[in-house]
Structure formats: C-alpha cells, structure tokens
Short mmCIF file of C-alpha atoms and ligand atoms in Angstrom, two decimals:
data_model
loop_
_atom_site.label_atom_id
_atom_site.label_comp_id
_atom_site.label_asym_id
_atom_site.label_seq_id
_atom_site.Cartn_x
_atom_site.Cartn_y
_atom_site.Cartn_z
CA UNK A 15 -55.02 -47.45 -28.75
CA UNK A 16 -53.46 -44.40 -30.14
CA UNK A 17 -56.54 -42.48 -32.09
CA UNK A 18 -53.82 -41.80 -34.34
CA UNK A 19 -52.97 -44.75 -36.03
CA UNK A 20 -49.42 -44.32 -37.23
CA UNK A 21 -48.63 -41.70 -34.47
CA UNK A 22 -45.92 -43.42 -31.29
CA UNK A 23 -47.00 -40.81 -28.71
CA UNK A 24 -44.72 -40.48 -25.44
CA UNK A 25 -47.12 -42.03 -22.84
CA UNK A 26 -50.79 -42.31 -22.71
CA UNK A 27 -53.40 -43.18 -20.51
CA UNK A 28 -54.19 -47.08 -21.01
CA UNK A 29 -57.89 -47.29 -20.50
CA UNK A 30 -60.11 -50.44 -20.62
CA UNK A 31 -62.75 -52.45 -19.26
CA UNK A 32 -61.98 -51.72 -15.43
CA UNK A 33 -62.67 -48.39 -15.77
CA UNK A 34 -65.82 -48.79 -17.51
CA UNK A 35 -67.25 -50.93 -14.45
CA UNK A 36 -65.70 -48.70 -12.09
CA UNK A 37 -67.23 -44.91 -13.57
CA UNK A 38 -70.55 -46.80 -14.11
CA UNK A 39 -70.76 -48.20 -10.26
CA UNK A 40 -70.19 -44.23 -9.21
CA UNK A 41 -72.53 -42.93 -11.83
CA UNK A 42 -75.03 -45.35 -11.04
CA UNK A 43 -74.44 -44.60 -7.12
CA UNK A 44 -75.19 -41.17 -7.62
CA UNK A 45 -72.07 -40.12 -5.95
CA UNK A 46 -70.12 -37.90 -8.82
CA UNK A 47 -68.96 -35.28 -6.40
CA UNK A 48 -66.44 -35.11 -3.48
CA UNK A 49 -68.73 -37.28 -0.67
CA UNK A 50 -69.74 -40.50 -0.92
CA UNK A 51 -67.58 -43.93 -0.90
CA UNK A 52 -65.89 -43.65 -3.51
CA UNK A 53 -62.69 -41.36 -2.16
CA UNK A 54 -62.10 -42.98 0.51
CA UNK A 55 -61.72 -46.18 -1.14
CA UNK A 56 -59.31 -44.70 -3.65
CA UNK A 57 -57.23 -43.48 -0.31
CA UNK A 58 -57.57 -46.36 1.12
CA UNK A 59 -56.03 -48.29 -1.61
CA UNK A 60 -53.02 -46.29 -2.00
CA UNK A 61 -52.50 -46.39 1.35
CA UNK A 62 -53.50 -50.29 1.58
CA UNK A 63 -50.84 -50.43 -2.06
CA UNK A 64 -47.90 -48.17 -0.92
CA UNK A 65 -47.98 -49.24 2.93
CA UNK A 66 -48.63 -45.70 3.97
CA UNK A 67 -50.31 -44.88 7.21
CA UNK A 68 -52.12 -42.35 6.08
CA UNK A 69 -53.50 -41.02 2.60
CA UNK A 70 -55.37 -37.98 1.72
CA UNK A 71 -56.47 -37.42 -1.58
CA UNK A 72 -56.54 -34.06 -3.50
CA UNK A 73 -57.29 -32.45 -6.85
CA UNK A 74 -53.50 -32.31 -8.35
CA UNK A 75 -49.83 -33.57 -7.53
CA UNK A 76 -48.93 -29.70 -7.42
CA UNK A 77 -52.04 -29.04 -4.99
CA UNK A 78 -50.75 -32.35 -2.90
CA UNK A 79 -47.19 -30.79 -2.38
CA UNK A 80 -48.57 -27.38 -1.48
CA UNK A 81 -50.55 -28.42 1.47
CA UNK A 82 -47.02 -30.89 2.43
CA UNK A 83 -44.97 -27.58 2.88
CA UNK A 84 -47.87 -26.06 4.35
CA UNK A 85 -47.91 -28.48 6.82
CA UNK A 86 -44.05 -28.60 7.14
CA UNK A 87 -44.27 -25.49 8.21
CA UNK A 88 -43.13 -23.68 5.55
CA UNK A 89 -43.34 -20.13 5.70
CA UNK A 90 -42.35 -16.47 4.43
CA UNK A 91 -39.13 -16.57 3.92
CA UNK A 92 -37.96 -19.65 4.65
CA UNK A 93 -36.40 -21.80 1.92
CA UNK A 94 -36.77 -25.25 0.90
CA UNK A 95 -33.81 -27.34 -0.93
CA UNK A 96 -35.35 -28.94 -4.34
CA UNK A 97 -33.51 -29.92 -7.63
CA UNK A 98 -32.99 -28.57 -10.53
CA UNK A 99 -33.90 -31.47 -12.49
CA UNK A 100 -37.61 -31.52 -12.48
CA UNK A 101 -40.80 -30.70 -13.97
CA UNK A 102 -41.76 -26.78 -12.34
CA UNK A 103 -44.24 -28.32 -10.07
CA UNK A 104 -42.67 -28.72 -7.09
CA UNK A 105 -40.50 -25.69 -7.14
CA UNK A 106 -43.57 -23.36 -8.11
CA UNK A 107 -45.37 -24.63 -4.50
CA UNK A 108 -42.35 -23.31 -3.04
CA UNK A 109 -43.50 -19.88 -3.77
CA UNK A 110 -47.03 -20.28 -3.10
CA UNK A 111 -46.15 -20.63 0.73
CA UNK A 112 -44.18 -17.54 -0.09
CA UNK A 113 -40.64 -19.66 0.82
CA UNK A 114 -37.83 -20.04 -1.08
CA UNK A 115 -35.96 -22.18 -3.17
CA UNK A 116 -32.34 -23.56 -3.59
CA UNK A 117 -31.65 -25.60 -6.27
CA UNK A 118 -29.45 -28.53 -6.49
CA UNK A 119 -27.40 -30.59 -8.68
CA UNK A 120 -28.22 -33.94 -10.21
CA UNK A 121 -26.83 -37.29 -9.42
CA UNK A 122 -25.70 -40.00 -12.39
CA UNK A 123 -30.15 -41.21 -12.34
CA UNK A 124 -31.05 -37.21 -12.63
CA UNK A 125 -32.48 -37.36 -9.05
CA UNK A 126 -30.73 -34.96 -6.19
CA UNK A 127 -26.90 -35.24 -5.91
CA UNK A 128 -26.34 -35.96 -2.47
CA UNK A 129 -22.93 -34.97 -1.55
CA UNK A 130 -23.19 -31.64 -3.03
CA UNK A 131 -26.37 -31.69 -0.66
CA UNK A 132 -24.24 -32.81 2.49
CA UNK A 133 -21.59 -30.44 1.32
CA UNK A 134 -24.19 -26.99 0.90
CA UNK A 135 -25.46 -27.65 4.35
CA UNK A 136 -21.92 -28.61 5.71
CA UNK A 137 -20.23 -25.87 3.91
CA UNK A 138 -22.60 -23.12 3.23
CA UNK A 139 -25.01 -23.23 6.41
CA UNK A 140 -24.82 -22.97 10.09
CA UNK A 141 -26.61 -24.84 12.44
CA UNK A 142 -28.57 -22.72 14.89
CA UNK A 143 -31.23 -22.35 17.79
CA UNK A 144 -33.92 -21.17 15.07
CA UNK A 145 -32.81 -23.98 12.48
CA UNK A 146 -30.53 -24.40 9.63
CA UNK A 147 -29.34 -21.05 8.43
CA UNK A 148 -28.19 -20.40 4.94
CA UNK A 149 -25.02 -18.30 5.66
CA UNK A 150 -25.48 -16.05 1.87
CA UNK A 151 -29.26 -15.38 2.11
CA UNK A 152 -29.20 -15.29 6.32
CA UNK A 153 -32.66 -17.21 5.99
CA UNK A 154 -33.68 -20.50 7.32
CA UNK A 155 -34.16 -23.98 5.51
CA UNK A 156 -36.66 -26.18 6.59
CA UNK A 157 -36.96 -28.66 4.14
CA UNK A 158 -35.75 -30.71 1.67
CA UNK A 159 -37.80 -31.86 -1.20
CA UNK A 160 -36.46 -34.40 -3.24
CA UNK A 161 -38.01 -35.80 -6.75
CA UNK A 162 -38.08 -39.24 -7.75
CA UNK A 163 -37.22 -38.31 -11.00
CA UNK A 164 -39.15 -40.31 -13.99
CA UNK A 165 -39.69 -43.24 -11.27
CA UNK A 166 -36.02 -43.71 -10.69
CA UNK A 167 -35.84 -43.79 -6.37
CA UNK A 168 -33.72 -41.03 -4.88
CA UNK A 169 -31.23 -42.20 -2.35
CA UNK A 170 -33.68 -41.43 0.41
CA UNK A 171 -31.19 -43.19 2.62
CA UNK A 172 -28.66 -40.46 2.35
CA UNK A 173 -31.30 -37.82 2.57
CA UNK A 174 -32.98 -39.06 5.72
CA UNK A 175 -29.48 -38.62 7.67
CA UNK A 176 -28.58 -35.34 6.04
CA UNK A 177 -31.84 -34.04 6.84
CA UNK A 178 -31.77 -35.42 10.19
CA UNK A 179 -28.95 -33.85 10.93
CA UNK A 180 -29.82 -30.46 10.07
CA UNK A 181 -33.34 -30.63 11.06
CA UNK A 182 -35.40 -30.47 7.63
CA UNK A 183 -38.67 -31.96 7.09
CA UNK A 184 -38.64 -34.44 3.83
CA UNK A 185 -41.10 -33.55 1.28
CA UNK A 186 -40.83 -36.78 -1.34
CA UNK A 187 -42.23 -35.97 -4.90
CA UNK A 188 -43.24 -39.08 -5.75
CA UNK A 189 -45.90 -38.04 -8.57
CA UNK A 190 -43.65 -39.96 -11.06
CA UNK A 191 -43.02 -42.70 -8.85
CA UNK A 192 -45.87 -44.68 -7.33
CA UNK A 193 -44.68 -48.48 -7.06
CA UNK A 194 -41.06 -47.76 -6.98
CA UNK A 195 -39.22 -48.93 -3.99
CA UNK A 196 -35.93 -49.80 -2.33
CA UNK A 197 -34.60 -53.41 -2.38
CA UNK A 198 -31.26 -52.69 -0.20
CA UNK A 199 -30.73 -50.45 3.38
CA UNK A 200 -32.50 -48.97 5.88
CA UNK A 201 -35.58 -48.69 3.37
CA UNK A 202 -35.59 -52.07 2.27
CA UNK A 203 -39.26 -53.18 0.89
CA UNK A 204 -40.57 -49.29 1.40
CA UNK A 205 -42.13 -47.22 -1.34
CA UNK A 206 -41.05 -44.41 -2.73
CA UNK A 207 -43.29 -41.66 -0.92
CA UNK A 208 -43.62 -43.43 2.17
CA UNK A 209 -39.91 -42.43 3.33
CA UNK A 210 -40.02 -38.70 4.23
CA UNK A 211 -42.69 -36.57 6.53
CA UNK A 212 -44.86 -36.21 3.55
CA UNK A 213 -45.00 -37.73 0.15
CA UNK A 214 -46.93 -36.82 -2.87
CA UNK A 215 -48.20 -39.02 -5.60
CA UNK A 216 -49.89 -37.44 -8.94
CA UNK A 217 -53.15 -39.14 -11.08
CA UNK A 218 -52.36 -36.67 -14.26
CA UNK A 219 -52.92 -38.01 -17.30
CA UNK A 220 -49.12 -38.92 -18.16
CA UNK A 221 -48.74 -40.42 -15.03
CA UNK A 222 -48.03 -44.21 -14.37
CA UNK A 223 -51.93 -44.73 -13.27
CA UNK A 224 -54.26 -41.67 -14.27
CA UNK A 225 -57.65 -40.26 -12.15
CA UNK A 226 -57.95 -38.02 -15.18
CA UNK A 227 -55.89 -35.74 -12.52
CA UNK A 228 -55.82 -36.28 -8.91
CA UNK A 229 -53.16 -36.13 -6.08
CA UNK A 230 -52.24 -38.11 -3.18
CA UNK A 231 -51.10 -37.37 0.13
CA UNK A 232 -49.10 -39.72 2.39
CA UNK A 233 -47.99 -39.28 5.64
CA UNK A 234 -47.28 -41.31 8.89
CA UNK A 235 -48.33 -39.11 11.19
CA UNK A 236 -52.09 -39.49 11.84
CA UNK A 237 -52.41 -35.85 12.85
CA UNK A 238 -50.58 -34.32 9.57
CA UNK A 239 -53.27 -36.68 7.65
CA UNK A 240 -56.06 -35.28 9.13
CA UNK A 241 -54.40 -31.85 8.77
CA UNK A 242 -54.31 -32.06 5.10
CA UNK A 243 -58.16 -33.25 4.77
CA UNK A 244 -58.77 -30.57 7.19
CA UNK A 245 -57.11 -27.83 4.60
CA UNK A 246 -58.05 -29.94 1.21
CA UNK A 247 -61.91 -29.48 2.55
CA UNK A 248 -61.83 -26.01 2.83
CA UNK A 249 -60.82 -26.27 6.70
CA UNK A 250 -64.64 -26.96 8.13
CA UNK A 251 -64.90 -26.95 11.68
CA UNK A 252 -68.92 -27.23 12.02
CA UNK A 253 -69.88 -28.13 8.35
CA UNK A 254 -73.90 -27.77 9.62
CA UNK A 255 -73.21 -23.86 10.77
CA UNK A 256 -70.12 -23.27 8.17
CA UNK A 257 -67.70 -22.84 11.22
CA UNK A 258 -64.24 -22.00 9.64
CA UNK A 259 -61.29 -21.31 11.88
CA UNK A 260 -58.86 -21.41 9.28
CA UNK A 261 -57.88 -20.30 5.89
CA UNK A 262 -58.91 -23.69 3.91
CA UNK A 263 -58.95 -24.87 0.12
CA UNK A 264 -61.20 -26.26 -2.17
CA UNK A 265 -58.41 -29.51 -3.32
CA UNK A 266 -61.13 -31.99 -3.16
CA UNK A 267 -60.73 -35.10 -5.02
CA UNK A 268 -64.49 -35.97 -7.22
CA UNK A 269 -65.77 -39.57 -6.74
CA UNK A 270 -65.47 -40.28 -10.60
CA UNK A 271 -61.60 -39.49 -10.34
CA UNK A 272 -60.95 -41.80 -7.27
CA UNK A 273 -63.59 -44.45 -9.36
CA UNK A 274 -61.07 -44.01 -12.56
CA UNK A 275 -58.36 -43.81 -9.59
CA UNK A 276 -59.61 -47.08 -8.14
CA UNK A 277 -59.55 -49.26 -11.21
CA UNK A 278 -56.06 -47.75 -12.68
CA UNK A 279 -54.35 -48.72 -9.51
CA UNK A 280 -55.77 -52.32 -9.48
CA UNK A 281 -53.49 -52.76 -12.87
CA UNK A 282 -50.33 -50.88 -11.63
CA UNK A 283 -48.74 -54.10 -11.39
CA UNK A 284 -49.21 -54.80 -14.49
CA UNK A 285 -48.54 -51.90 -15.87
CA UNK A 286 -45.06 -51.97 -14.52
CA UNK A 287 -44.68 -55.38 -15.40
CA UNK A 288 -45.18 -54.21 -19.08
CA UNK A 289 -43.04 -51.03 -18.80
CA UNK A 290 -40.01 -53.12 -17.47
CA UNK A 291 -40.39 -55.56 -20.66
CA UNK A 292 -40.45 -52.38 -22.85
CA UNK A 293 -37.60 -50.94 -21.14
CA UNK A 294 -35.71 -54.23 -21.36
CA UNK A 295 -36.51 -54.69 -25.50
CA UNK A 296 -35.06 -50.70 -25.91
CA UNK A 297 -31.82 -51.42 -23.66
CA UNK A 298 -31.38 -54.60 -26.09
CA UNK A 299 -32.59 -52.79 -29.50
CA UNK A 300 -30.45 -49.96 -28.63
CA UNK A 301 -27.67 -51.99 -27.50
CA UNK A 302 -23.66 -51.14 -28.79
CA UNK A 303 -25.12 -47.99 -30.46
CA UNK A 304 -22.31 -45.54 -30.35
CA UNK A 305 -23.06 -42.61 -28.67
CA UNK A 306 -26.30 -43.38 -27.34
CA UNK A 307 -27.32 -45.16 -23.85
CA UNK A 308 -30.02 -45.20 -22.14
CA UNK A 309 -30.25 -44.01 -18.52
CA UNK A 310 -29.40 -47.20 -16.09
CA UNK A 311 -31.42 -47.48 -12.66
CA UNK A 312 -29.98 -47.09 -8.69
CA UNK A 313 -28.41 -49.71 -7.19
CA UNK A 314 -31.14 -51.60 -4.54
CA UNK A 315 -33.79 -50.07 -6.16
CA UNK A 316 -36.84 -51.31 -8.46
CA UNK A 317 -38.37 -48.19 -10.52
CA UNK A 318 -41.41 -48.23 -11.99
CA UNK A 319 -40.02 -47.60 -15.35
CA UNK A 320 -42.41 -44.66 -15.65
CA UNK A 321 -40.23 -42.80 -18.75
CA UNK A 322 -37.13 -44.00 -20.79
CA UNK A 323 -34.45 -42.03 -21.20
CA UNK A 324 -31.53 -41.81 -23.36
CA UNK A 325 -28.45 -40.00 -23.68
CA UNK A 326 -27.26 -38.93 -26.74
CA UNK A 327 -23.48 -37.60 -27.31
CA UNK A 328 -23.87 -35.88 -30.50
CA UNK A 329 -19.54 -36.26 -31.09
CA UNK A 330 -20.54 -40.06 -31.21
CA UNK A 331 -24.38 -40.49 -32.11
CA UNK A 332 -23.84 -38.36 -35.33
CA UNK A 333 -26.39 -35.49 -34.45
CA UNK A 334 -27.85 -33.45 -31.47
CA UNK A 335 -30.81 -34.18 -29.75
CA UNK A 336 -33.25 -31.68 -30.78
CA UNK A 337 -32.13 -33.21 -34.57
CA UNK A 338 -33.28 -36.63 -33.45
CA UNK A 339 -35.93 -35.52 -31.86
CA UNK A 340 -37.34 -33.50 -35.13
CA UNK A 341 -36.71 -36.76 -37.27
CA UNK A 342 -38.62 -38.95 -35.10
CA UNK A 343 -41.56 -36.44 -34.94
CA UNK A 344 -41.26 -36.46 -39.01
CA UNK A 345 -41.59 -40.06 -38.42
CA UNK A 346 -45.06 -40.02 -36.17
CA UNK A 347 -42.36 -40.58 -32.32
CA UNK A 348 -42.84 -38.57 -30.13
CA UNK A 349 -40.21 -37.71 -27.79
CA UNK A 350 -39.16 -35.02 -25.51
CA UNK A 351 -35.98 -33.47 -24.07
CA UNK A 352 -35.09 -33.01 -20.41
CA UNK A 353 -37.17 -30.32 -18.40
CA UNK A 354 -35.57 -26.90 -18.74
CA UNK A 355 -33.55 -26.49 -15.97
CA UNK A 356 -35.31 -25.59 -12.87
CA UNK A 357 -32.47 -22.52 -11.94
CA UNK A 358 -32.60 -21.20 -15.31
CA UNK A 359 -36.38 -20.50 -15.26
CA UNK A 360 -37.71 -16.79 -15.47
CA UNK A 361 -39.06 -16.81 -12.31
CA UNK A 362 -36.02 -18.37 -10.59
CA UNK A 363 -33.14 -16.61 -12.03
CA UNK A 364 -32.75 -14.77 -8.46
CA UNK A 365 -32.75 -17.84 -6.38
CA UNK A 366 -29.62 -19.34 -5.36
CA UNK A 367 -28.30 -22.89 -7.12
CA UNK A 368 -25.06 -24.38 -5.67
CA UNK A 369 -22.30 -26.03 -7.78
CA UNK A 370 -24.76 -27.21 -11.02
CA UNK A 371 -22.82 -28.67 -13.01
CA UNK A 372 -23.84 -32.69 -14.07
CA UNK A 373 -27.47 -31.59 -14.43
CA UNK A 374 -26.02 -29.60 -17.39
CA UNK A 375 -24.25 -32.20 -18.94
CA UNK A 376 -27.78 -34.00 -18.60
CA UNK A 377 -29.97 -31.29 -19.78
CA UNK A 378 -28.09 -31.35 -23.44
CA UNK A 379 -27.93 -35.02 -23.64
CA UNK A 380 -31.58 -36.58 -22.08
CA UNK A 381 -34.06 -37.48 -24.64
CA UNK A 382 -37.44 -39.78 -23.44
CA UNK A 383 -38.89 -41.59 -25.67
CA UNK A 384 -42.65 -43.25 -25.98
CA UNK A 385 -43.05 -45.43 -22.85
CA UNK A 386 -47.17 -45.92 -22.72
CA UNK A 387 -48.12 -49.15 -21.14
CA UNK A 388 -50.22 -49.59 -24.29
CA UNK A 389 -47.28 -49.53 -26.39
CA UNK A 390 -46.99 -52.78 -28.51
CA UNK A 391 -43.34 -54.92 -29.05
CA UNK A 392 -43.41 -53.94 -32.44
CA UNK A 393 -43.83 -50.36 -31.80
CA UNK A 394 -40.55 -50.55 -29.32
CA UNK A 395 -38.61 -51.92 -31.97
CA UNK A 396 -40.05 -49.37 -34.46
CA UNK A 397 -38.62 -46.57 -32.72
CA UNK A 398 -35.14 -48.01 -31.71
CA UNK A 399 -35.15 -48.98 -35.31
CA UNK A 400 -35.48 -45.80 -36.50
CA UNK A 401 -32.87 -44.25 -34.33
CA UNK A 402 -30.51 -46.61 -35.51
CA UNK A 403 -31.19 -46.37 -39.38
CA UNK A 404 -31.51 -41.91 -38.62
CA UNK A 405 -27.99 -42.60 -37.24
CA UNK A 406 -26.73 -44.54 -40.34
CA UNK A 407 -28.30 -42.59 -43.07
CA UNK A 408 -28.80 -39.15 -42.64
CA UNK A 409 -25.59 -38.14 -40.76
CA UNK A 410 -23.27 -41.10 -41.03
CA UNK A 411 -22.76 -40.10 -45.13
C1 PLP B 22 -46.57 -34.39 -12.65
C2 PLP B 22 -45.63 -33.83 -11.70
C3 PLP B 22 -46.06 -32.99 -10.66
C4 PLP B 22 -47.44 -32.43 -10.55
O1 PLP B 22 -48.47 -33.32 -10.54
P1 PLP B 22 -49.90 -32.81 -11.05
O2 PLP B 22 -50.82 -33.88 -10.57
O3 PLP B 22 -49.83 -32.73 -12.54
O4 PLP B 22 -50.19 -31.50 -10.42
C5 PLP B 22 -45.14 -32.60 -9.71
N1 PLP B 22 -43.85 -32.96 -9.79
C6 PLP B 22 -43.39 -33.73 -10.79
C7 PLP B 22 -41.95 -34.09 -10.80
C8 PLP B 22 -44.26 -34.17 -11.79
O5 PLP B 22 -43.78 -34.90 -12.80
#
C-alpha cells in the first residue's frame, strides 16, 4: 500500500473500502463539520468498544489530555507525576495548565516504574490537609499520568492504590493503546483508558486506528463528560444568544474525522489480530540472535501490539543502534529509536526527575521497527532478514 514501492515504512494508516462508504455517507449527508450524527456515533462507539461510560471526542490526543488535567484540577503550580519515557505530548499539557512536571523512571515494558513511584511519594512527599506535598519543590501533586507506552498496559493496578493513597487523580495516556487490556487482577477484562479518572485515546495518523487526527475522552463520571464537551465546544451556555460563562476551546472533532473514525474502529480487531501475527513472525525471525531481543509484554495483559521494539546491545549485536538504524534506511526500513528522554528535553531541564536510571539503559538500546497493519509476511521477514545478514556481514568480519 506503501506509494513507495520498495520503501518498509514504520506504520501507516491502512485505508480501504470502509472508509470510502463511510466519508461518502457524511459527504453525501451534508454534515462535514462538527454537528450532525456523525460524532456522536464515533463517541458512541468507543465508548460502546472500550466499555467506557462516557466519551467525548476532540481534535487531538494532546488537546484530549489538556482538558483531563483541566478537569483534574490541575492548576498553577501544582505538579503532575508523568514518565520520562514518552512521546512530549503529555508532558507539554502539563505546562499548558501552567503545572508542573516530575518525571519518572521506566519499568522492564518502558511504561512507569512503580516502586520508584511508591518510593518518591513515600520518601520524598508528605501527606497533608491541602494534598500531597513534594517536600524539595514545597508544591502540591495532584496527579499522576501514566502512558501506556507503544500499547504495552501499565500496571494500573499498582497505580490505582498508590494514587489512592496519596490522593492523585489518574490521567491514563492511552493514545497508543486503544484495545489493550488486562487479563489478571482487579482490572481483569478492562481497557486500557477506562482505569483512571480520565483516559485519553489519539486518531493521529500513526496511531493503531486513524481519524486523520482526532482525540478521545473517557471518563466515568457523567459530569466530567459533559465537562469536557462543555470546554471542547467553546464552553456555550445559550448557543442562540452566545452566552459564555467560561473560558472555552475550539477542540471540536469534524464529522468526516469521526466518519474515517467510525469505519477504522470497526477493523481494530482485526487490525490487532494482524499486528500480533507480525509481532509473533519477528519474535521467531529474530529468534537466538545474539544481542538483540525484542521487548516482551506484562504479565495479565493483552497489548495491542501497536509498535515493535527491540533492544540492541551493541557488545553482542556487533553495532549500535543508530548504525542499524542507518543501514536499514539504506535498505528502504524505516525504523526509529526511543523518544528522547522526556527529563532531558530543553524545556524540562529545570523540572525535577527522581532516580532515572533503567529508562537510560532503554533509551540507548530501543529501536522500533515497521509495524503497519498493512505490512505483508514477506515484508516481516525482509526486515528481520536484513538485520540478521547486517549483523553477519558488515561488522561480524
Ligand atoms: C500520539 C501521542 C499523543 C498525542 O496524540 P495526538 O493525537 O497526536 O495529539 C500523546 N501521548 C502519546 C504517548 C502519544 O504517542
């Protein structure tokens, strides 16, 4: 599907049929904008697919997880926990409320290590009347905002009691991880998303399912739901006289997006049925290579397989990563390493990170390589062939 031909790309929207019929209903309806039918049965079907109560859409992920710590109550001042492993999304709508973040370390899946978690707010924070107090900046944090990082499901167990106990609201950032839910504990059967106060899921055109952009707000709480449409629609209290009694925003979903929206999520299954096969052929293609693995999944979950990843010891493998990674794109694959860390970005430097150390160790090592749904079996083996013969040729001599 690729437009070009001998080009792997990392993952791609996989459009078809369905989304023909779909854009041509809404065009045909006349409904291209924000009213009509057509949002509400893209929010119904998330809702109706993840098992959320409620779920509001909105123009971006990033947009989604604003208006969650908005409606957390996020304020000046105040800081939210996130990770340092992730992409800047989620730690950039930190500062948009004007809070602050504190970055944590990664677990052995990249998603947020929680002992070092239990331990900060054990160890570095006092309980009091106003909230959680962070004892080195003397400011209060009200949330925690973990990342389901590349569909792999936090241990949202853990997190719930930790944040129970110290009063913080649970922002999930589930934009990587619609589908992917818990098998064991407490959570058993639930989606990733559905778990916290809020959770966010993202329609951007890497995403699992794509609304050529889009964003998705879940909640349980029928009040925060109608809350977030409230501030999505640009807060109108009499739409006929333009009555606004708050500060709103223009985060309106458009009908074609939730009509793209509507027919991407009817093949989610599928497509996670095909991402699992893909991930299975690379485990086995890649299988006994020294020096290379690729990144296992939580015990009791199911992912949705949304990005491989694998981890290559250059001692072992033969070469770095950023090697491999120029000899596959010599070789029309297209991979990418791990995000940047989060603490080490320009506008972060001054925010505090406790005890990083694994997400390191990741950062140097993670490589993803081409996971589209669209992706054919001999394209898989392609590109775990090529690692292998890069391995034995150019640095094994
Ligand atoms: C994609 C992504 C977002 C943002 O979603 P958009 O819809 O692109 O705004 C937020 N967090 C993470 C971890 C993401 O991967």
């Amino acid at each position: 599907m690729s437009k070009h031909k001998n080009l792997i790309p990392l993952s791609i929207p996989n459009i078809d049929d369905n989304e023909y019929k779909y854009l041509k209903e809404c065009l045909d309806s006349g409904w291209v904008s924000s009213a009509g039918p057509f949002v509400d049965r893209f929010e119904k079907a998330v809702a109706g697919y993840t098992g959320a109560k409620y779920a509001v859409s909105c123009i971006n992920g990033t947009a989604g997880l604003f208006i969650a710590l908005k409606l957390s109550g996020i304020k000046y001042n105040d800081e939210v926990i996130v990770p340092t492993v992730s992409f800047i999304a989620p730690i950039n709508t930190v500062r948009y409320t004007g809070g602050q973040p504190v970055f944590m370390d990664c677990d052995d899946y990249l998603n947020l290590d929680v002992d070092k978690f239990s331990r900060f707010c054990e160890k570095e924070c006092v309980l009091t009347k106003n909230g959680l107090k962070n004892k080195r900046s003397a400011r209060i944090i009200k949330a925690v905002m973990p990342v389901h990082v590349f569909g792999n499901p936090c241990n949202m167990e853990a997190i719930m009691k930790i944040a129970k106990k110290f009063r913080l609201k649970v922002i999930e950032d589930a934009t990587e991880s619609l589908g992917a839910y818990y098998t064991k504990g407490a959570y058993r059967n639930r989606f990733t998303g559905t778990i916290g106060d809020f959770g966010v899921y993202s329609f951007n055109g890497n995403k699992i399912i794509t609304a050529a952009g889009g964003g998705m707000i879940v909640t349980g709480n029928k009040n925060l739901a109608e809350r977030a449409k409230y501030l999505t629609n640009q807060a109108k209290d009499d739409p006929i006289n333009a009555v606004h009694n708050e500060v709103g925003y223009n985060f309106r979903l458009s009908s074609l997006q939730a009509a793209l929206g509507i027919s991407q999520l009817e093949k989610l299954n599928s497509f996670i049925k095909i991402k699992k096969i893909n991930y299975g052929l690379y485990k086995e293609e890649l299988k006994g290579m020294e020096g290379l693995e690729v990144l296992g999944i939580p015990d009791g979950t199911i992912p949705n397989y949304w990005f491989y990843s694998l981890i290559i010891e250059k001692e072992k493998y033969g070469c770095d990563r950023k090697k491999l990674m120029l000899e596959l794109a010599s070789k029309g694959i297209e991979t990418r390493p791990l995000w940047y860390l989060c603490h080490m970005q320009r506008p972060y430097l001054k925010n505090q990170a406790y005890s990083i150390t694994r997400a390191f160790w990741f950062w140097n090592r993670v490589l993803n390589i081409p996971c589209s749904t669209n992706l054919t079996e001999n394209q898989v083996r392609k590109v775990a062939l090529t690692i292998g013969e890069l391995k034995e040729t150019i640095w094994k001599s």
